[in-house]
Coordinates of C-alpha atoms in Angstrom, one line a residue:
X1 CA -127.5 -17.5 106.1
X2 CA -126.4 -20.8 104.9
X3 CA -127.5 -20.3 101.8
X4 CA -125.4 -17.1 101.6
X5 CA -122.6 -19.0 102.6
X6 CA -122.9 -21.4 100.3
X7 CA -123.2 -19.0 97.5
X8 CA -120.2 -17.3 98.6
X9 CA -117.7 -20.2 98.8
X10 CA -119.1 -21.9 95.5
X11 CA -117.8 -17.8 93.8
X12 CA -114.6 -18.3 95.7
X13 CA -113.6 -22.0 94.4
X14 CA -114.6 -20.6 90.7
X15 CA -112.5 -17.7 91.0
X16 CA -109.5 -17.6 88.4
X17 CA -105.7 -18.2 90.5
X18 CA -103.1 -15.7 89.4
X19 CA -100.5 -18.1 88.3
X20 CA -98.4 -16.0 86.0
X21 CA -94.7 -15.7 86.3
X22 CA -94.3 -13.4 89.3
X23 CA -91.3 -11.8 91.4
X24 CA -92.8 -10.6 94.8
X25 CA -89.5 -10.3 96.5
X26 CA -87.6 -7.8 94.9
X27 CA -84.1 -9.4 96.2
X28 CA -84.5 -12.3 93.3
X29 CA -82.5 -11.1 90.1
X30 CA -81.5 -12.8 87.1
X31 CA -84.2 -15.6 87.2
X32 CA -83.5 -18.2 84.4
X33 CA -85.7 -21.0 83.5
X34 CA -84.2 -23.3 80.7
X35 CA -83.5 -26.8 80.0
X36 CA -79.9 -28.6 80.5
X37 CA -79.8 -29.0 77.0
X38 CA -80.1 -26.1 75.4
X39 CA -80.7 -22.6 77.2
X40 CA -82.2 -20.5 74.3
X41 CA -85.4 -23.3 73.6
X42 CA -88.6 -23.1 75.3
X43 CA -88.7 -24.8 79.0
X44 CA -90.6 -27.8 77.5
X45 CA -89.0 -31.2 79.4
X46 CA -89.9 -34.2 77.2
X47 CA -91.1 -37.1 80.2
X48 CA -88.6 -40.2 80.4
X49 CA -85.3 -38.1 79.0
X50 CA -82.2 -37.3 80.1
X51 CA -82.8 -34.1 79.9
X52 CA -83.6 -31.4 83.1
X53 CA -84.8 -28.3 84.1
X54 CA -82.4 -26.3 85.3
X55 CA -83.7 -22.8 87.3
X56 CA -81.2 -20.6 88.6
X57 CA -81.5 -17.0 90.1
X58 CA -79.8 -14.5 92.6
X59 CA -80.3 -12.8 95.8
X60 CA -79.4 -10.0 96.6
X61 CA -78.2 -10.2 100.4
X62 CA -74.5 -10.5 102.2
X63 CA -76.4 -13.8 104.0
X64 CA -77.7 -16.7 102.5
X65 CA -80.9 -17.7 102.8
X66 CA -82.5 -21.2 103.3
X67 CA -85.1 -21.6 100.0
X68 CA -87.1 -24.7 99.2
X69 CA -89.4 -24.9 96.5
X70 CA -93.0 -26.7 95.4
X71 CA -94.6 -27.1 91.9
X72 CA -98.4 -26.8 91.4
X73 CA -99.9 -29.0 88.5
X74 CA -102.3 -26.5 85.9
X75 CA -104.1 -27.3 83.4
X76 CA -104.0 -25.8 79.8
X77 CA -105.0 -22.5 80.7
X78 CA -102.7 -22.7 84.0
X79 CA -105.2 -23.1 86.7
X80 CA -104.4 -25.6 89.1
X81 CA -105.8 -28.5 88.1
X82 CA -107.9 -31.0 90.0
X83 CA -105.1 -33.4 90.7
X84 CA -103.8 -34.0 94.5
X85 CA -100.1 -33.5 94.8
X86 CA -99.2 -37.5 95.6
X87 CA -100.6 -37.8 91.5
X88 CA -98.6 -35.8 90.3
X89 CA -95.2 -35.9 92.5
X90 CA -93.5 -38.3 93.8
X91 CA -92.4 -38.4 97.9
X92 CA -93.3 -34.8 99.6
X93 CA -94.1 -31.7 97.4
X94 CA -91.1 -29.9 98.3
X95 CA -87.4 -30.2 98.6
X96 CA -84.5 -27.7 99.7
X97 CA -82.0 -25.5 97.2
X98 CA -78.9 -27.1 98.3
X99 CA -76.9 -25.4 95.7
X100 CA -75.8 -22.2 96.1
X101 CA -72.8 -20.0 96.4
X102 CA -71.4 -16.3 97.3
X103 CA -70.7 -13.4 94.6
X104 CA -66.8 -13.1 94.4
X105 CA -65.2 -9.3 94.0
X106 CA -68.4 -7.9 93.0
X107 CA -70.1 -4.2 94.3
X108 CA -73.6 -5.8 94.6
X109 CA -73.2 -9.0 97.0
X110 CA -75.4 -12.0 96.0
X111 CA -75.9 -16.1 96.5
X112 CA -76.3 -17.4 93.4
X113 CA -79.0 -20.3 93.9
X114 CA -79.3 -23.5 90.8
X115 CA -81.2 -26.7 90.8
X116 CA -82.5 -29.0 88.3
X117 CA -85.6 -31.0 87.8
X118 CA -86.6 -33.7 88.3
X119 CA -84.1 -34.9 90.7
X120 CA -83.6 -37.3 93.8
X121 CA -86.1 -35.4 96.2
X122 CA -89.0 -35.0 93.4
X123 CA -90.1 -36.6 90.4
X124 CA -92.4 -35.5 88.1
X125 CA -95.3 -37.9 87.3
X126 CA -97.7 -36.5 84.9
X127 CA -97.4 -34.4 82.0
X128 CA -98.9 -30.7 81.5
X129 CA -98.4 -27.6 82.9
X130 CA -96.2 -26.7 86.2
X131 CA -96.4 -23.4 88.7
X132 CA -92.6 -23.8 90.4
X133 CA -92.7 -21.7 93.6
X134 CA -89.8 -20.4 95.8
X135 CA -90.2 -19.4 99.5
X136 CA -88.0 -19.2 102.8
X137 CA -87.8 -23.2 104.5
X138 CA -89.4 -21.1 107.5
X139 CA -92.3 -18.7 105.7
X140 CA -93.5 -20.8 103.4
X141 CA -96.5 -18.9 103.2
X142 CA -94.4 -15.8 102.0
X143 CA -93.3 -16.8 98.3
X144 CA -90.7 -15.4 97.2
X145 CA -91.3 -15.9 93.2
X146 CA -93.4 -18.2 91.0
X147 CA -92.9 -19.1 87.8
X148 CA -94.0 -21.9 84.9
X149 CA -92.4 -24.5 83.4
X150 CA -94.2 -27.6 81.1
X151 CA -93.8 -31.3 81.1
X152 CA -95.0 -32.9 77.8
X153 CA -95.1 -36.8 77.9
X154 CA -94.9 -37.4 73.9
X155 CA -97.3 -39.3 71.8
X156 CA -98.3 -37.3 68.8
X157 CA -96.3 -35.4 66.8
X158 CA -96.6 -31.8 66.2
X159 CA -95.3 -30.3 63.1
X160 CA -96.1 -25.8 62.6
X161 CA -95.9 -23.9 60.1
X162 CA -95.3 -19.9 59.8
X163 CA -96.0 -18.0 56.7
X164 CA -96.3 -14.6 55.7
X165 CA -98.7 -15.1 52.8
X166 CA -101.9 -14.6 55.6
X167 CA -106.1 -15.2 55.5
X168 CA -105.8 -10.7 55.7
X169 CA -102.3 -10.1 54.0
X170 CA -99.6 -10.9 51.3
X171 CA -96.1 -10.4 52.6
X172 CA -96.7 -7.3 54.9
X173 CA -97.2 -7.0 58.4
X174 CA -98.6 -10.4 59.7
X175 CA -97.5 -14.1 59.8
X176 CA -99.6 -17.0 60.2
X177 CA -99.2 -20.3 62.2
X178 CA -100.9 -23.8 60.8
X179 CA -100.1 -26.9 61.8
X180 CA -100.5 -30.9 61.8
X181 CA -101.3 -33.0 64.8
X182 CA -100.0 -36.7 64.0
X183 CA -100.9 -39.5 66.1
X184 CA -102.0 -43.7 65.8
X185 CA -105.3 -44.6 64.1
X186 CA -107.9 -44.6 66.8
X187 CA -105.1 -43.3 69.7
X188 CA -107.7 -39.7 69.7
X189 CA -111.2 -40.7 70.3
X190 CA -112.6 -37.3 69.7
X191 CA -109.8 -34.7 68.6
X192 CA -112.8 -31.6 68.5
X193 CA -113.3 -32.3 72.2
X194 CA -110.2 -33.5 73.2
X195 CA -107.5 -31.4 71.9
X196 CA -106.8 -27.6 73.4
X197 CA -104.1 -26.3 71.5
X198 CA -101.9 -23.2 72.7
X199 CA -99.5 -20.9 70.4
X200 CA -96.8 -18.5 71.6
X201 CA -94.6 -16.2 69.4
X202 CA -91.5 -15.6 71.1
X203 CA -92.6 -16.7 75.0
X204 CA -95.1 -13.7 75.3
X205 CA -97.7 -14.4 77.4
X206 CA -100.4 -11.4 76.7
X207 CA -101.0 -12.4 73.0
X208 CA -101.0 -16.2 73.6
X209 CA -104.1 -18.0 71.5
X210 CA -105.8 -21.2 72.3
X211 CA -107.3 -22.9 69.8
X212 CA -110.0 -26.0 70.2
X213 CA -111.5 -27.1 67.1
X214 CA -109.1 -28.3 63.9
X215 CA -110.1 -27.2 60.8
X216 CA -109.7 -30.9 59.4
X217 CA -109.4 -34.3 61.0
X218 CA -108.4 -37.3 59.3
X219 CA -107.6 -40.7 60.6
X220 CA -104.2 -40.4 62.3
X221 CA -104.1 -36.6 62.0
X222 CA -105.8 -33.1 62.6
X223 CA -104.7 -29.8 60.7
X224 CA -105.1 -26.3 62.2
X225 CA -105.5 -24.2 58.8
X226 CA -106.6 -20.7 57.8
X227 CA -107.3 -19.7 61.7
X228 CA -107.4 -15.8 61.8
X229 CA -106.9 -16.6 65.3
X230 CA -103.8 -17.8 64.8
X231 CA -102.3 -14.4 62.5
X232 CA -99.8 -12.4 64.6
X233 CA -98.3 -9.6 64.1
X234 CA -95.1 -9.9 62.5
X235 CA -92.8 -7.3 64.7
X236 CA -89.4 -6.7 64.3
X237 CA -85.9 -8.1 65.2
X238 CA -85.0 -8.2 68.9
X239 CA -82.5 -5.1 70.3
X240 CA -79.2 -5.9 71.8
X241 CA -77.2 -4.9 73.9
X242 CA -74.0 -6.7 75.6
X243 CA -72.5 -5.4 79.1
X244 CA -70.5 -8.5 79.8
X245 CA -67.0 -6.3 80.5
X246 CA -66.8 -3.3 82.8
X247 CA -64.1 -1.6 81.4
X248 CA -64.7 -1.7 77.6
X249 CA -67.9 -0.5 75.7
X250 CA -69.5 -3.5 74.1
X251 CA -73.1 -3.7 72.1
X252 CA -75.4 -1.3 72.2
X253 CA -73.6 0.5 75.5
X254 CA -72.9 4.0 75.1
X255 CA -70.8 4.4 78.5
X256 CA -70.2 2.4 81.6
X257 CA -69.4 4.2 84.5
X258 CA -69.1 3.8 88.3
X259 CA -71.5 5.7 90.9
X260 CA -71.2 4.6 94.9
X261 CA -72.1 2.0 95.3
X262 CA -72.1 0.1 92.2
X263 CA -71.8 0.2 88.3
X264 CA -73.9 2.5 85.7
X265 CA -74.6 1.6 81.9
X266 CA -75.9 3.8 79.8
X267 CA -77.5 2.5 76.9
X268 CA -77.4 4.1 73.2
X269 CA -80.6 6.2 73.0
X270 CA -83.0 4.1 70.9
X271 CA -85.1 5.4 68.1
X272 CA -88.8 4.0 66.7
X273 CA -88.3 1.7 64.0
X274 CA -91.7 1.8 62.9
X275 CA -91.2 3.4 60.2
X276 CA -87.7 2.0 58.8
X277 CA -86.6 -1.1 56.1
X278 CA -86.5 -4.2 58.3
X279 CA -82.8 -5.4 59.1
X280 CA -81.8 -8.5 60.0
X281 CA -80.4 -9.3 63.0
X282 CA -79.9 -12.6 64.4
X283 CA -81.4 -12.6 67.7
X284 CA -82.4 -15.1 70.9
X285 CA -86.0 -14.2 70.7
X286 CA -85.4 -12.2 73.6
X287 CA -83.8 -14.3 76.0
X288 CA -80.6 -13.3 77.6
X289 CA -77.1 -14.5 78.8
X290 CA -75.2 -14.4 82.0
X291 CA -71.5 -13.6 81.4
X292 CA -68.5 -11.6 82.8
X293 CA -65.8 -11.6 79.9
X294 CA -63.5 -10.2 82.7
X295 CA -64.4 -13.2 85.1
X296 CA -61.3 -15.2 86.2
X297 CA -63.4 -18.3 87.0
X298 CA -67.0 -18.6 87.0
X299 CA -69.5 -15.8 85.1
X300 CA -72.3 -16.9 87.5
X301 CA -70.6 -15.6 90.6
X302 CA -68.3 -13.3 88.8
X303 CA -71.0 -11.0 86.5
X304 CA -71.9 -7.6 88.6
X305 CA -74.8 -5.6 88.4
X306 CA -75.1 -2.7 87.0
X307 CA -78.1 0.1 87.0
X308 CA -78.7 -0.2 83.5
X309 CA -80.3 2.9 81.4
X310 CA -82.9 2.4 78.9
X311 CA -83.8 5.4 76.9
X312 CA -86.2 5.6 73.7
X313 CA -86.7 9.0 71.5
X314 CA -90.1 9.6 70.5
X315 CA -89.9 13.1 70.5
X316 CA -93.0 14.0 72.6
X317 CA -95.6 12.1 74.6
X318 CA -97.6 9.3 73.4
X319 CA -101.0 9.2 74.1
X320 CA -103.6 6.5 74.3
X321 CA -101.5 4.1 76.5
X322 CA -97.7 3.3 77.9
X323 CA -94.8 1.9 76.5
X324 CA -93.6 -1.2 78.1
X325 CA -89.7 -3.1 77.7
X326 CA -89.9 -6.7 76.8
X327 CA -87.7 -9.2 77.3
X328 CA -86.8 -12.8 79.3
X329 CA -85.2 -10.8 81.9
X330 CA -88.2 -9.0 82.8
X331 CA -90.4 -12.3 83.2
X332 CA -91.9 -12.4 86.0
X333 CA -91.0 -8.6 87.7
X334 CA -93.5 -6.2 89.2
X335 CA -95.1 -3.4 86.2
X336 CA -93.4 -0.6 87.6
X337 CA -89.6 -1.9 86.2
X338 CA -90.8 -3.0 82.8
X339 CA -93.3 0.3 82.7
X340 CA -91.0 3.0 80.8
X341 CA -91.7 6.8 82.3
X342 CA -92.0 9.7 79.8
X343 CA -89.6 12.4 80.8
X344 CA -90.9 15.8 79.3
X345 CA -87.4 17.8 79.6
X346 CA -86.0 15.5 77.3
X347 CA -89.4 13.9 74.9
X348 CA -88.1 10.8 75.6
X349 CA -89.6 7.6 77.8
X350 CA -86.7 6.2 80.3
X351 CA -86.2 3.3 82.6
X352 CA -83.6 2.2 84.9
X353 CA -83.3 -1.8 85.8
X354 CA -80.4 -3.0 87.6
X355 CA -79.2 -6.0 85.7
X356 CA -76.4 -8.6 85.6
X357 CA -73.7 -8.2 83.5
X358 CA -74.8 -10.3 80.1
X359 CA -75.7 -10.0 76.4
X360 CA -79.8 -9.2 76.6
X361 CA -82.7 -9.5 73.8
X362 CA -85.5 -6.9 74.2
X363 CA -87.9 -4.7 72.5
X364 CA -90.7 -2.1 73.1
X365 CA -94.1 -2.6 73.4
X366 CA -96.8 -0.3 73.4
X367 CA -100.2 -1.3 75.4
X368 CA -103.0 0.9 74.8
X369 CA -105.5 2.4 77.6
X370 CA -107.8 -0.5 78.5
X371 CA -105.9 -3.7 77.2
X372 CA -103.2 -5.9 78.4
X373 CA -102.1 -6.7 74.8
X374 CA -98.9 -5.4 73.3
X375 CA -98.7 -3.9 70.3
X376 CA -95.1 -4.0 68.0
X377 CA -96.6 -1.8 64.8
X378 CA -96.2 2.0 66.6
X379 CA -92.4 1.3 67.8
X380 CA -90.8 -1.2 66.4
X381 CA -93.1 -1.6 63.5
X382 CA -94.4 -5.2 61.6
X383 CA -92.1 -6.5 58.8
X384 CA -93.2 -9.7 57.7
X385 CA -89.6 -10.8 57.0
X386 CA -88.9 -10.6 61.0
X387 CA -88.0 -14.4 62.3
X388 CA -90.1 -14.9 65.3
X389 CA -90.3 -18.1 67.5
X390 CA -93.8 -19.7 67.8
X391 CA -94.1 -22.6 69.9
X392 CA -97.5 -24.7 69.9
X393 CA -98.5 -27.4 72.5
X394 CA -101.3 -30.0 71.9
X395 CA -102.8 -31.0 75.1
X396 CA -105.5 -33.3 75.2
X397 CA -108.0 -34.8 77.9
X398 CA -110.1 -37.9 77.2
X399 CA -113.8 -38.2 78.4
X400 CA -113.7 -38.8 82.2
X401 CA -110.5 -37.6 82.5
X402 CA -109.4 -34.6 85.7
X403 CA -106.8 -32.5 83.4
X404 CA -105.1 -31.5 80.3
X405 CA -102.5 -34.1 79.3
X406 CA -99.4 -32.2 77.7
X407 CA -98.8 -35.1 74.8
X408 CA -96.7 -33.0 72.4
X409 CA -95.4 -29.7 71.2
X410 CA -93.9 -28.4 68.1
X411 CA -91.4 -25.2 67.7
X412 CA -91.4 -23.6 64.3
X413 CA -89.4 -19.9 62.7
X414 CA -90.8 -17.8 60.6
X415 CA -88.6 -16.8 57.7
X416 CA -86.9 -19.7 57.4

């Protein structure tokens, strides 16, 4: 029997924590995670700055609600790491959202909710990875969302590279990422060992790649070259679309009208692209923007929602998997809003989101039977000329170290 138990608990304490941006209360809306500094960049926060975090969010309710919030430390590939909090935060791990107001003249009623980091009640003392969670001061036990944020101390410098001229293709339907990792003469003991590198295109999580060993390693430097891990699918420009006034028909909106109890948009009907000339569009890489251009005062408390209509022509089902909307605003929400259903009557896939009044990035993604992986090529189609965002980080832990250090990131465009 104790042997049992034993075996049991040691396949418990190895079993993988889901940590990935989640909303479990479907009240939160319009979750934002950026830095002070600038909102459309990557929520890196370089250690010792000026700079902050800033997370803001709405929910839905007449009443506010008393919300606090804790951070979890994670390693590279965001499990919690072995750290206790008291290494990793300063004072207690948790501190209330003392900012927050009521939605003024809108249908849906909200409390707007903001705070920064780090701030008087918590200070961040290590670098790496971060799993912010937000629950009732009262039930913390009932989270309300979680989501990830990174804290990268500096040291080495990181300097990527995107081309379209690719280990599989000449100026088609991939780009490839390489890039240097600088540092002082003897600062990296043993980069092969040491250094876990991670690379995003555009903040997607289900085709990140991690990369361990450097193709070459100098004295002061390592260079990740001619990695077919590291060759992405190009894609294609974000879609936009802009309901930021009520009364006029802005981006992308082919009607706005009003159903008890609150506002409907209807989006143009999108079409594949898959098979069209790329077009340039200059984009966010899918992030979006709060903003009411009707608001007297402030867009935060002023922006309504709306039910907004999403609607792609593929003339007929598609097979072999489900089409899935992509974008910041979806981060984090449960499948079922981001899932698109096929409606027969029409051939068409739909999905209905109730949204803030903004300017929003997205695309569609389709994710074959069996996978978690989204695939651009059979609706928006790969064009090597599309400027993507990648984003690399460069953690490394030392022999007899207990987790990844965060010591520098680079952010790099392809096209450009």
């Amino acid at each position: 029997m104790l042997l049992c138990t034993l075996l049991t608990v040691g396949a418990a304490a190895q079993q993988a924590v889901d940590t990935r941006p989640h909303i479990f209360d479907n009240n939160v809306r319009s979750l934002k995670v950026s830095l002070a500094s600038n909102m459309y960049f990557p929520p890196v926060l370089m250690m010792n700055s000026d700079d902050r975090l800033l997370v803001n969010f709405d929910y839905l309710d007449y009443d506010y609600h008393y919300l606090r919030y804790s951070v979890t430390h994670c390693n590279a590939d965001w499990q919690p790491s072995q750290l206790v909090e008291s290494e990793y935060v300063s004072g207690f791990n948790y501190a209330d959202i003392e900012d927050y107001e009521p939605s003024a003249a809108t249908y849906v009623h909200y409390y707007n909710y903001q705070f920064a980091l780090p701030n008087s009640d918590m200070e961040l003392l290590v670098s790496g990875n971060y799993l912010l969670s937000v629950y009732e001061q009262d039930n913390p036990d009932e989270i309300l969302f979680q989501t990830r944020f990174s804290v990268c101390e500096g040291g080495v410098g990181v300097y990527p590279q995107v081309t379209s001229r690719t280990d599989v293709e000449y100026n088609n339907r991939y780009q490839q990422v390489s890039f240097d990792v600088r540092y002082k003469p003897n600062q990296i003991k043993d980069p092969y060992s040491e250094f876990i590198c991670e690379v995003t295109q555009n903040s997607r999580l289900d085709n990140a790649v991690y990369v361990k060993r450097p193709m070459m390693v100098g004295v002061d430097h390592v260079t990740y070259d001619h990695n077919r891990d590291l060759i992405f699918p190009a894609g294609n420009e974000f879609r936009r679309f802009e309901t930021v006034a009520a009364h006029n028909i802005n981006m992308g909106v082919h009607s706005i009208r009003y159903y008890e109890p609150m506002y409907h948009a209807m989006l143009v009907v999108d079409e594949p692209r898959n098979e069209t000339q790329y077009l340039y569009d200059k984009t966010q890489f899918g992030r979006f923007t709060i903003r009411n251009a009707e608001a007297y005062d402030e867009n935060m408390l002023e922006a309504d929602y709306m039910v907004t209509h999403f609607t792609l022509n593929t003339g007929g089902k598609l097979d072999g998997g489900n089409v899935w909307l992509y974008g910041e605003f979806l981060n984090g929400y449960p499948d079922n809003q981001a899932r698109m259903r096929y409606d027969a009557s029409s051939g068409c896939y739909t999905a209905e989101l109730l949204l803030k009044q903004g300017a929003y990035n997205y695309m569609y993604l389709w994710v074959p039977d069996g996978t978690s992986v989204g695939q651009t090529s059979k609706i928006e189609g790969d064009h090597y000329e599309t400027v993507n965002e990648y984003l690399v980080k460069v953690y490394d832990r030392p022999m007899g170290e207990r987790y990844d250090r965060l010591v520098g990131f680079g952010v790099a465009y392809s096209g450009k």
